[in-house]
Amino acid sequence: MKLDDIITGGLFAILGLVIVIYSQSFPTMRHIAYGPGFFPSIVGVAMIGYSGVLILRSMVLRWLSWRKGLENSPLVVAGDWVRSGSGILDMAAIPASVIFYILLSDSLGFYLTCFLLVSFLNYLFSKQFGRSLFTALVVTTFLQLFFGKLMMVPLPWGFLEPYSGVLTWM
């Protein structure tokens, strides 16, 4: 499926606006003019700005082709994968995985949720079971080390919380 840059830019501008508005609700620290919402606000404003450039560019190109008497392409062009069930399943798997993580990460914990998601998505796209399990183990370990240890993000333990002292590394 191909979306024209006008539609893509509009969707990213809306997403950028939502990010800016939501990041303003983050609390700021005392004696500091900025807080945890500062970086997301910069990203949201940049998304809005670049979306505007994308929309303007597409509109100018459409106008120039109209002036030359050329026919503009439609705003949405469906690809062959839309007609196949597996293509739609592949596309739906990504947002479903995000929803799965949001709903179950607190009860299952980061380790199990991440392992299940990565192994499922990898198997769905590659159809290689052994490689999917190995990749899920490596990716889950890397993400836990990077976010949990290096960046000190509190990842949920879920039902493994009683064993968190034994399972922490370093």
C-alpha positions as a LaTeX table, in Angstrom:
\begin{tabular}{lrrr}
\hline
Residue & $x$ (\AA) & $y$ (\AA) & $z$ (\AA) \\
\hline
Met1 & 0.00 & 0.00 & 0.00 \\
Lys2 & 1.31 & 3.41 & $-0.88$ \\
Leu3 & 0.09 & 6.50 & 0.88 \\
Asp4 & 0.75 & 9.89 & $-0.63$ \\
Asp5 & 3.04 & 12.17 & 1.35 \\
Ile6 & 0.07 & 14.42 & 2.12 \\
Ile7 & $-1.59$ & 11.62 & 4.13 \\
Thr8 & 1.66 & 10.38 & 5.70 \\
Gly9 & 2.68 & 13.92 & 6.64 \\
Gly10 & $-0.74$ & 14.63 & 8.11 \\
Leu11 & $-0.64$ & 11.49 & 10.25 \\
Phe12 & 2.86 & 12.27 & 11.52 \\
Ala13 & 1.88 & 15.88 & 12.24 \\
Ile14 & $-1.04$ & 14.65 & 14.34 \\
Leu15 & 1.26 & 12.21 & 16.14 \\
Gly16 & 3.78 & 15.02 & 16.76 \\
Leu17 & 1.03 & 17.24 & 18.16 \\
Val18 & $-0.15$ & 14.46 & 20.49 \\
Ile19 & 3.45 & 13.97 & 21.68 \\
Val20 & 3.88 & 17.70 & 22.38 \\
Ile21 & 0.58 & 17.96 & 24.24 \\
Tyr22 & 1.16 & 14.81 & 26.29 \\
Ser23 & 4.75 & 15.68 & 27.16 \\
Gln24 & 3.57 & 18.96 & 28.69 \\
Ser25 & 1.81 & 16.92 & 31.40 \\
Phe26 & 5.13 & 15.55 & 32.70 \\
Pro27 & 6.19 & 17.17 & 35.99 \\
Thr28 & 9.21 & 19.46 & 36.08 \\
Met29 & 11.79 & 19.40 & 38.83 \\
Arg30 & 12.29 & 22.25 & 41.25 \\
His31 & 14.92 & 24.82 & 40.32 \\
Ile32 & 15.16 & 23.46 & 36.76 \\
Ala33 & 13.28 & 25.07 & 33.89 \\
Tyr34 & 12.87 & 21.79 & 32.00 \\
Gly35 & 12.02 & 18.24 & 32.92 \\
Pro36 & 11.22 & 14.87 & 31.42 \\
Gly37 & 8.87 & 16.41 & 28.85 \\
Phe38 & 11.61 & 18.53 & 27.26 \\
Phe39 & 13.07 & 15.94 & 24.85 \\
Pro40 & 9.68 & 14.51 & 23.75 \\
Ser41 & 8.54 & 18.08 & 23.07 \\
Ile42 & 11.55 & 18.66 & 20.82 \\
Val43 & 10.82 & 15.41 & 18.97 \\
Gly44 & 7.13 & 16.32 & 18.58 \\
Val45 & 7.90 & 19.81 & 17.26 \\
Ala46 & 10.44 & 18.34 & 14.83 \\
Met47 & 7.85 & 15.81 & 13.64 \\
Ile48 & 5.34 & 18.60 & 13.03 \\
Gly49 & 7.92 & 20.69 & 11.16 \\
Tyr50 & 9.14 & 17.87 & 8.94 \\
Ser51 & 5.56 & 16.79 & 8.30 \\
Gly52 & 4.77 & 20.29 & 7.10 \\
Val53 & 7.72 & 20.15 & 4.70 \\
Leu54 & 6.58 & 16.75 & 3.44 \\
Ile55 & 3.00 & 17.94 & 2.88 \\
Leu56 & 4.11 & 21.17 & 1.19 \\
Arg57 & 6.52 & 19.29 & $-1.10$ \\
Ser58 & 3.81 & 16.84 & $-2.16$ \\
Met59 & 1.32 & 19.64 & $-2.79$ \\
Val60 & 3.83 & 21.56 & $-4.91$ \\
Leu61 & 4.66 & 18.44 & $-6.96$ \\
Arg62 & 0.96 & 17.74 & $-7.49$ \\
Trp63 & 0.35 & 21.34 & $-8.54$ \\
Leu64 & 3.29 & 21.29 & $-10.98$ \\
Ser65 & 2.11 & 18.04 & $-12.58$ \\
Trp66 & $-1.41$ & 19.48 & $-12.86$ \\
Arg67 & 0.01 & 22.60 & $-14.56$ \\
Lys68 & 1.84 & 20.40 & $-17.08$ \\
Gly69 & $-1.39$ & 18.57 & $-17.83$ \\
Leu70 & $-0.26$ & 15.32 & $-16.23$ \\
Glu71 & $-2.61$ & 13.17 & $-14.21$ \\
Asn72 & $-1.82$ & 12.97 & $-10.49$ \\
Ser73 & $-1.58$ & 9.59 & $-8.82$ \\
Pro74 & $-4.26$ & 8.69 & $-6.29$ \\
Leu75 & $-3.62$ & 9.48 & $-2.62$ \\
Val76 & $-3.89$ & 5.79 & $-1.64$ \\
Val77 & $-2.75$ & 2.85 & $-3.78$ \\
Ala78 & $-3.43$ & $-0.65$ & $-2.44$ \\
Gly79 & $-0.72$ & $-3.21$ & $-3.06$ \\
Asp80 & $-1.09$ & $-6.91$ & $-3.80$ \\
Trp81 & $-0.43$ & $-7.84$ & $-0.17$ \\
Val82 & $-3.76$ & $-6.23$ & 0.84 \\
Arg83 & $-5.60$ & $-8.96$ & $-1.06$ \\
Ser84 & $-3.77$ & $-11.77$ & 0.79 \\
Gly85 & $-4.62$ & $-12.87$ & 4.31 \\
Ser86 & $-0.99$ & $-13.34$ & 5.31 \\
Gly87 & $-0.09$ & $-9.76$ & 4.36 \\
Ile88 & $-2.84$ & $-8.36$ & 6.54 \\
Leu89 & $-1.82$ & $-10.68$ & 9.40 \\
Asp90 & 1.79 & $-9.52$ & 9.09 \\
Met91 & 0.74 & $-5.88$ & 9.20 \\
Ala92 & $-1.67$ & $-6.39$ & 12.12 \\
Ala93 & 0.98 & $-8.28$ & 14.14 \\
Ile94 & 2.99 & $-5.14$ & 14.96 \\
Pro95 & 0.24 & $-3.05$ & 16.61 \\
Ala96 & $-1.15$ & $-6.22$ & 18.23 \\
Ser97 & 2.30 & $-6.83$ & 19.74 \\
Val98 & 2.39 & $-3.32$ & 21.17 \\
Ile99 & $-1.06$ & $-3.82$ & 22.72 \\
Phe100 & 0.03 & $-7.25$ & 24.04 \\
Tyr101 & 3.06 & $-5.68$ & 25.72 \\
Ile102 & 1.04 & $-2.84$ & 27.24 \\
Leu103 & $-1.60$ & $-5.18$ & 28.64 \\
Leu104 & 0.58 & $-8.04$ & 29.89 \\
Ser105 & 4.04 & $-6.69$ & 30.71 \\
Asp106 & 3.12 & $-5.79$ & 34.28 \\
Ser107 & 1.78 & $-9.27$ & 35.07 \\
Leu108 & 4.16 & $-11.37$ & 32.93 \\
Gly109 & 7.18 & $-9.14$ & 33.35 \\
Phe110 & 9.57 & $-7.71$ & 30.79 \\
Tyr111 & 11.63 & $-10.88$ & 30.32 \\
Leu112 & 8.80 & $-13.20$ & 29.39 \\
Thr113 & 6.76 & $-10.61$ & 27.46 \\
Cys114 & 9.73 & $-9.49$ & 25.37 \\
Phe115 & 10.85 & $-13.06$ & 24.74 \\
Leu116 & 7.36 & $-14.11$ & 23.60 \\
Leu117 & 6.89 & $-11.08$ & 21.36 \\
Val118 & 10.30 & $-11.24$ & 19.68 \\
Ser119 & 10.11 & $-14.98$ & 19.12 \\
Phe120 & 6.55 & $-14.74$ & 17.75 \\
Leu121 & 7.31 & $-11.85$ & 15.38 \\
Asn122 & 10.57 & $-13.41$ & 14.24 \\
Tyr123 & 8.86 & $-16.74$ & 13.54 \\
Leu124 & 5.96 & $-15.00$ & 11.78 \\
Phe125 & 8.31 & $-13.21$ & 9.39 \\
Ser126 & 11.06 & $-15.84$ & 8.96 \\
Lys127 & 9.29 & $-19.19$ & 9.61 \\
Gln128 & 12.44 & $-20.51$ & 11.35 \\
Phe129 & 11.61 & $-21.72$ & 14.84 \\
Gly130 & 15.10 & $-22.33$ & 16.26 \\
Arg131 & 16.46 & $-19.03$ & 14.98 \\
Ser132 & 13.41 & $-17.23$ & 16.37 \\
Leu133 & 13.99 & $-18.57$ & 19.88 \\
Phe134 & 17.72 & $-17.79$ & 19.77 \\
Thr135 & 17.09 & $-14.27$ & 18.44 \\
Ala136 & 14.46 & $-13.66$ & 21.11 \\
Leu137 & 16.88 & $-14.73$ & 23.84 \\
Val138 & 19.66 & $-12.47$ & 22.53 \\
Val139 & 17.37 & $-9.47$ & 21.95 \\
Thr140 & 15.66 & $-9.80$ & 25.34 \\
Thr141 & 19.02 & $-10.05$ & 27.12 \\
Phe142 & 20.40 & $-7.06$ & 25.21 \\
Leu143 & 17.32 & $-4.90$ & 25.87 \\
Gln144 & 17.35 & $-5.80$ & 29.57 \\
Leu145 & 21.03 & $-4.97$ & 29.87 \\
Phe146 & 20.74 & $-1.74$ & 27.89 \\
Phe147 & 17.54 & $-0.35$ & 29.39 \\
Gly148 & 17.54 & $-2.05$ & 32.78 \\
Lys149 & 21.22 & $-1.71$ & 33.69 \\
Leu150 & 22.77 & 1.00 & 31.54 \\
Met151 & 19.83 & 3.40 & 31.21 \\
Met152 & 18.38 & 2.35 & 34.61 \\
Val153 & 14.81 & 2.10 & 33.31 \\
Pro154 & 12.67 & 0.19 & 35.82 \\
Leu155 & 11.46 & $-2.74$ & 33.73 \\
Pro156 & 8.53 & $-4.74$ & 35.14 \\
Trp157 & 9.36 & $-8.08$ & 36.78 \\
Gly158 & 5.84 & $-9.51$ & 36.75 \\
Phe159 & 5.52 & $-12.87$ & 38.47 \\
Leu160 & 9.35 & $-13.12$ & 38.66 \\
Glu161 & 9.51 & $-10.30$ & 41.22 \\
Pro162 & 10.19 & $-12.64$ & 44.17 \\
Tyr163 & 13.29 & $-13.83$ & 42.28 \\
Ser164 & 14.46 & $-10.37$ & 41.20 \\
Gly165 & 17.41 & $-10.41$ & 43.58 \\
Val166 & 18.71 & $-13.69$ & 42.12 \\
Leu167 & 18.08 & $-12.67$ & 38.51 \\
Thr168 & 19.75 & $-9.27$ & 38.58 \\
Trp169 & 23.10 & $-9.20$ & 36.86 \\
Met170 & 26.31 & $-7.31$ & 37.60 \\
\hline
\end{tabular}
